[in-house]
PDB file of C-alpha atoms in Angstrom:
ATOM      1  CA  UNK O   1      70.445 -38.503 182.177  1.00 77.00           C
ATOM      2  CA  UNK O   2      70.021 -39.147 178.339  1.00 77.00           C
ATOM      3  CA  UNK O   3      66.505 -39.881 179.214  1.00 88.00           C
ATOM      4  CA  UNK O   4      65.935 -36.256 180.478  1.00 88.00           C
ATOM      5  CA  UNK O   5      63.693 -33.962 177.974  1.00 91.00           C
ATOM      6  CA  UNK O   6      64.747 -30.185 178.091  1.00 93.00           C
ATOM      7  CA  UNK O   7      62.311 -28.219 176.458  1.00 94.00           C
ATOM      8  CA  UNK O   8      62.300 -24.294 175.017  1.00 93.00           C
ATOM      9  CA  UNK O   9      58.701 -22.740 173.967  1.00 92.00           C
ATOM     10  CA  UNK O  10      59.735 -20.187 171.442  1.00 95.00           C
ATOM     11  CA  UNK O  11      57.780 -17.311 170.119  1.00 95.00           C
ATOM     12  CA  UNK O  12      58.739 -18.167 166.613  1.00 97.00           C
ATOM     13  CA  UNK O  13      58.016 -15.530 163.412  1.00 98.00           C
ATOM     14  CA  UNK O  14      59.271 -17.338 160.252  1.00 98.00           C
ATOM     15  CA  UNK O  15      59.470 -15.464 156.950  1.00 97.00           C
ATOM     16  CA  UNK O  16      61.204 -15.993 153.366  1.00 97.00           C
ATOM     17  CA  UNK O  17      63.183 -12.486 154.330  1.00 98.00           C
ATOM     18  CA  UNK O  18      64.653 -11.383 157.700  1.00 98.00           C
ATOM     19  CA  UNK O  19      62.694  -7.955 156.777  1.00 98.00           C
ATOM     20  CA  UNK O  20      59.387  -9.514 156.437  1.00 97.00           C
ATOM     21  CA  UNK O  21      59.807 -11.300 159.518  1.00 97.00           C
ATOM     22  CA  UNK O  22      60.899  -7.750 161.661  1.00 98.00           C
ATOM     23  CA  UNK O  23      57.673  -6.151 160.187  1.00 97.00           C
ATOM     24  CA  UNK O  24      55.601  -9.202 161.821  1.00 97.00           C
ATOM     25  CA  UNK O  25      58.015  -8.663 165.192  1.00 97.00           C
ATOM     26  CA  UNK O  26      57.445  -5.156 165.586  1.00 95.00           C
ATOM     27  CA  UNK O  27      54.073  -5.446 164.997  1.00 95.00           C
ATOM     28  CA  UNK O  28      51.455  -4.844 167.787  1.00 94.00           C
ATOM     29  CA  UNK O  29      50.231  -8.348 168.394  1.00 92.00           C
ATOM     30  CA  UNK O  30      54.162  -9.593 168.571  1.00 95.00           C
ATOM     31  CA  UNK O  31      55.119  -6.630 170.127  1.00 94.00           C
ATOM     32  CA  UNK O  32      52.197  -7.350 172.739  1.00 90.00           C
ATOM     33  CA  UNK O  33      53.944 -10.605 173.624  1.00 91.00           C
ATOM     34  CA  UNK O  34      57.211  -8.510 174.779  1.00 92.00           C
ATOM     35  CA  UNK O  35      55.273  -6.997 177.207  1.00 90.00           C
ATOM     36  CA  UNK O  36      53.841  -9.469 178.532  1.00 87.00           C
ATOM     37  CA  UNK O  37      55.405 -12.814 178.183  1.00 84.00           C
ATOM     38  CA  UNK O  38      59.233 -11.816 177.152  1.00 85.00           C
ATOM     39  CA  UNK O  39      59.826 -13.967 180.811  1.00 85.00           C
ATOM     40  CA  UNK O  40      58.491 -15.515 183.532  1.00 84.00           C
ATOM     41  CA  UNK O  41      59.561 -11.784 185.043  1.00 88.00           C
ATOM     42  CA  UNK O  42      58.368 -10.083 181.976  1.00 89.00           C
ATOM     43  CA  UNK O  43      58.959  -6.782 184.182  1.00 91.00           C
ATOM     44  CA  UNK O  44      62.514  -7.504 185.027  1.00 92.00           C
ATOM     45  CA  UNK O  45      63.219  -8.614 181.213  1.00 93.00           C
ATOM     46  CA  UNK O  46      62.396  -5.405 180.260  1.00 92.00           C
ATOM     47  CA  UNK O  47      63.993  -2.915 182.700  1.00 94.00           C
ATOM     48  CA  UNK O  48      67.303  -5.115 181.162  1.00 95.00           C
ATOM     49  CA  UNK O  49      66.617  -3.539 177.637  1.00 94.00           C
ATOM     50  CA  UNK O  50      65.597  -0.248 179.336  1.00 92.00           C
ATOM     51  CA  UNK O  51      62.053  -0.881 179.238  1.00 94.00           C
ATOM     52  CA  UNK O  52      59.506   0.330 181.949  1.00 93.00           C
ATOM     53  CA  UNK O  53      56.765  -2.353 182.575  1.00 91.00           C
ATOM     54  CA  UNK O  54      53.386  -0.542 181.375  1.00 90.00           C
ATOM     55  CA  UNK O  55      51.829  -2.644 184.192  1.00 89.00           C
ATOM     56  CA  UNK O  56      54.293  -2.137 186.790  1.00 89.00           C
ATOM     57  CA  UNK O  57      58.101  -3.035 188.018  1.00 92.00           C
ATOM     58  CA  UNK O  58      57.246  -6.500 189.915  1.00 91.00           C
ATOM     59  CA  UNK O  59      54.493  -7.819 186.745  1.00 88.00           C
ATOM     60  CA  UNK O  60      54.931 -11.559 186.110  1.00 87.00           C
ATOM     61  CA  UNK O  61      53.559 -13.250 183.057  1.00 80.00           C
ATOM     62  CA  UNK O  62      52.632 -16.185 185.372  1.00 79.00           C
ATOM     63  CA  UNK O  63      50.646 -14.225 188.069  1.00 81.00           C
ATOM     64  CA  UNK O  64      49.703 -11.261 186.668  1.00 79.00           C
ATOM     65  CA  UNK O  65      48.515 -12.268 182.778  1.00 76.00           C
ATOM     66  CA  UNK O  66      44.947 -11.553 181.710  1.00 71.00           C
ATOM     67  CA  UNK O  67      43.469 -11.373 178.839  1.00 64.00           C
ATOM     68  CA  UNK O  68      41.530  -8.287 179.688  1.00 74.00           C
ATOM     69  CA  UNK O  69      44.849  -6.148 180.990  1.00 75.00           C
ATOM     70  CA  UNK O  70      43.823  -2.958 178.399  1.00 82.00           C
ATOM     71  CA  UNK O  71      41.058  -2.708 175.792  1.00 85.00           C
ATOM     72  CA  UNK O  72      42.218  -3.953 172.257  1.00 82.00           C
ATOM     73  CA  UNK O  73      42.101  -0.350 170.849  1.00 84.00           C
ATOM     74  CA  UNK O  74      45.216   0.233 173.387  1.00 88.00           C
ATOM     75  CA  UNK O  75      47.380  -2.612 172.863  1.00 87.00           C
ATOM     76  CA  UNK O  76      48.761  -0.923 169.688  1.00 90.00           C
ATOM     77  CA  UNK O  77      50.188   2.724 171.856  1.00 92.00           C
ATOM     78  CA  UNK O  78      51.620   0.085 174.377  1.00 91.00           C
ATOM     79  CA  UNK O  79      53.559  -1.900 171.587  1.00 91.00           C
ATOM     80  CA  UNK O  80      54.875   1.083 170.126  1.00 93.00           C
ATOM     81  CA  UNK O  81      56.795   1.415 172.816  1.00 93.00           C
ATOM     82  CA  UNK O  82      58.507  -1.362 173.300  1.00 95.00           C
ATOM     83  CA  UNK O  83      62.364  -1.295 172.873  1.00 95.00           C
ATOM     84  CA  UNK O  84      63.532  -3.402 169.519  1.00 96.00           C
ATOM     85  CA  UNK O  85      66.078  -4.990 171.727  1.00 96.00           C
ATOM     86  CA  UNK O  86      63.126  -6.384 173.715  1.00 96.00           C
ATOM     87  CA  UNK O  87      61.012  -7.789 170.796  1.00 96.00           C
ATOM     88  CA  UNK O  88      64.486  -9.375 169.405  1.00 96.00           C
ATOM     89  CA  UNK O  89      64.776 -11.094 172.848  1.00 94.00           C
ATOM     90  CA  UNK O  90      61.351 -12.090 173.251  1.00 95.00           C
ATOM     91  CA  UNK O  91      61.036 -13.794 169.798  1.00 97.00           C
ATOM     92  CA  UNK O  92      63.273 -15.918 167.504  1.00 98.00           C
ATOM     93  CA  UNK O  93      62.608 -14.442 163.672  1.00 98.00           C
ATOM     94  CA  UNK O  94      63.660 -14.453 160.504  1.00 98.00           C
ATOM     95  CA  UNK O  95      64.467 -16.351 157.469  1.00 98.00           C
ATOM     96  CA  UNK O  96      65.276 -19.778 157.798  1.00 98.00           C
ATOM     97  CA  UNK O  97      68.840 -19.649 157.913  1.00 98.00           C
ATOM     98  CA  UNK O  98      69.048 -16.969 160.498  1.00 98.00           C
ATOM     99  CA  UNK O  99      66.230 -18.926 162.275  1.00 98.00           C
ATOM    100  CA  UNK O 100      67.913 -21.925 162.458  1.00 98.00           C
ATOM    101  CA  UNK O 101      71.366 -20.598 163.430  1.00 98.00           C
ATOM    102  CA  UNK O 102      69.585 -19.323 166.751  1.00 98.00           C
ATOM    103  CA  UNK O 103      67.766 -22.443 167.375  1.00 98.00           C
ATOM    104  CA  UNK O 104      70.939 -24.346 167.054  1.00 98.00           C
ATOM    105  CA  UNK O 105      72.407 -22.292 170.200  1.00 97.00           C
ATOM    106  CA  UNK O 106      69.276 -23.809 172.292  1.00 96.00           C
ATOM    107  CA  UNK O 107      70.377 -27.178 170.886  1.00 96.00           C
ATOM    108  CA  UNK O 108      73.815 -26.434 171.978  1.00 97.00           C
ATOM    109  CA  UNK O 109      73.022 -25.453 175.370  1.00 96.00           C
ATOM    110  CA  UNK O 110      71.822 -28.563 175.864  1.00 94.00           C
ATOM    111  CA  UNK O 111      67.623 -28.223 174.631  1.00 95.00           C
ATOM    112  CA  UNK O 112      66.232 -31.333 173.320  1.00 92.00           C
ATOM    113  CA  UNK O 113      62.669 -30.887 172.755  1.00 93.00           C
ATOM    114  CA  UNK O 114      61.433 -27.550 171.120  1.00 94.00           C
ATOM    115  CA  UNK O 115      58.257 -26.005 170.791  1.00 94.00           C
ATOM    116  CA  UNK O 116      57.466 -23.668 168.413  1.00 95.00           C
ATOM    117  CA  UNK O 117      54.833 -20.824 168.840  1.00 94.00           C
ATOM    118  CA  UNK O 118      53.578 -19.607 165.579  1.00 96.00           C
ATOM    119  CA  UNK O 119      53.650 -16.080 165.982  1.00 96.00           C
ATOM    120  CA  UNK O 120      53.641 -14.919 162.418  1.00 94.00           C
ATOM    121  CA  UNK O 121      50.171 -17.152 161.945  1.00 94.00           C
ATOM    122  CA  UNK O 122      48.590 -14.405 164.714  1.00 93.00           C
ATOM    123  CA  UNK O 123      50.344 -11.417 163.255  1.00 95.00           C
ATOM    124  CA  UNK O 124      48.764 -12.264 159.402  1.00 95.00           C
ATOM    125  CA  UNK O 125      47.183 -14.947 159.023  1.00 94.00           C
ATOM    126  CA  UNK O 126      47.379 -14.832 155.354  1.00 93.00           C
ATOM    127  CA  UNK O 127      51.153 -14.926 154.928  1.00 91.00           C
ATOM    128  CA  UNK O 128      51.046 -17.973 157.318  1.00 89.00           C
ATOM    129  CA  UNK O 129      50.251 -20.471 154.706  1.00 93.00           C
ATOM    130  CA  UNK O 130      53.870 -20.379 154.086  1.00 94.00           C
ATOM    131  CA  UNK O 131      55.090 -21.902 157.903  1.00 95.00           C
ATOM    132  CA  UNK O 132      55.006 -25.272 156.868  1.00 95.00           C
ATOM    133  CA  UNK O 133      57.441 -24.671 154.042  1.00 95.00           C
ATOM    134  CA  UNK O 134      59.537 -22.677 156.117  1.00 97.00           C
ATOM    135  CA  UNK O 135      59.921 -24.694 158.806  1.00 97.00           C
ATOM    136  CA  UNK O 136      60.740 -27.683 156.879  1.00 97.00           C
ATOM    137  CA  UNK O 137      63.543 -26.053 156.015  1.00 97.00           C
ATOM    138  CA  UNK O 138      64.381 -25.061 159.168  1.00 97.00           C
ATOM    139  CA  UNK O 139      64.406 -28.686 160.425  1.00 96.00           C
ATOM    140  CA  UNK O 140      66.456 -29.686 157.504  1.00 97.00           C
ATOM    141  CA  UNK O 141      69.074 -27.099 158.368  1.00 98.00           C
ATOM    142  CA  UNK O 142      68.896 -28.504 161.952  1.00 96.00           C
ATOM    143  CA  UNK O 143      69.543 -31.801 160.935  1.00 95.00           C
ATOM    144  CA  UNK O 144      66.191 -33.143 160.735  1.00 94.00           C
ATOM    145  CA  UNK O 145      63.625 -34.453 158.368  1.00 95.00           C
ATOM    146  CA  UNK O 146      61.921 -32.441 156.143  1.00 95.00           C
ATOM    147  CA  UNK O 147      57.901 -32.354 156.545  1.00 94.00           C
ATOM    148  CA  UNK O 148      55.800 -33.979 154.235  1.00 92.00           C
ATOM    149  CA  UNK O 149      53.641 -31.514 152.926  1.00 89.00           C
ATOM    150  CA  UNK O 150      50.824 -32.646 150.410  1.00 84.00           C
ATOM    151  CA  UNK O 151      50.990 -30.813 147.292  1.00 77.00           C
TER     152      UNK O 151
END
């Protein structure tokens, strides 16, 4: 059993503030994620935070995701309504600290292996020269190593 790898893929938006990192989260690319990858049931993830699926009650990230869903102009009216309760659930953001409290309850629950999505890097690519930092001190919180990051 201590050989057995449980891993999490987490929609991850890391920022120096908690309030940087809910702009990024409620932003129409993140907020595009809620809708259609908060679960493998995205649909039935969302009716739990009173959300009706824009592409129907029984829509599954894993049968029903395409790239070409809606046209890009449109993704922004969809994300505005989703729920803020649903783009909490669907990503884990923040600051470090706050980021690395909630990764610790994966850890505790028994998650070994974790794979961070980059999220923020999507939302602006220009703020995401600052991940590496962040996330070294999110491992260091966690226990771990700190990166080596060239200077």
């Amino acid at each position: 059993p201590e050989k057995l790898r449980f891993n999490a893929m987490v929609n991850l938006i890391l920022a120096e503030t908690d309030e940087i990192a809910w702009r990024q989260v409620c932003s129409p690319t993140a907020a595009w994620l809620s809708i259609v990858s908060a679960s493998i049931d995205s649909a039935a993830t969302g009716a739990k935070y009173g959300y009706k699926h824009p592409f129907g009650d029984n829509y599954t990230w894993s049968k029903d995701m395409r790239v070409n869903l809606v046209a890009k102009e449109d993704v922004a009216a969809l994300a505005k309504d989703v729920p803020d309760a649903l783009n909490d659930a669907t990503h884990v953001w923040g600051n470090p600290e706050r980021v690395a409290a909630r990764i610790q309850t994966f850890i505790d629950a028994g998650i070994n292996e974790i794979c961070f999505m980059n999220i923020g890097a999507a939302v602006d690519p220009e703020y995401s020269v600052t991940f590496n930092r962040l996330i070294s001190d999110v491992r260091v919180r966690l226990g771990g190593k700190p990166l080596n990051i060239p200077k």
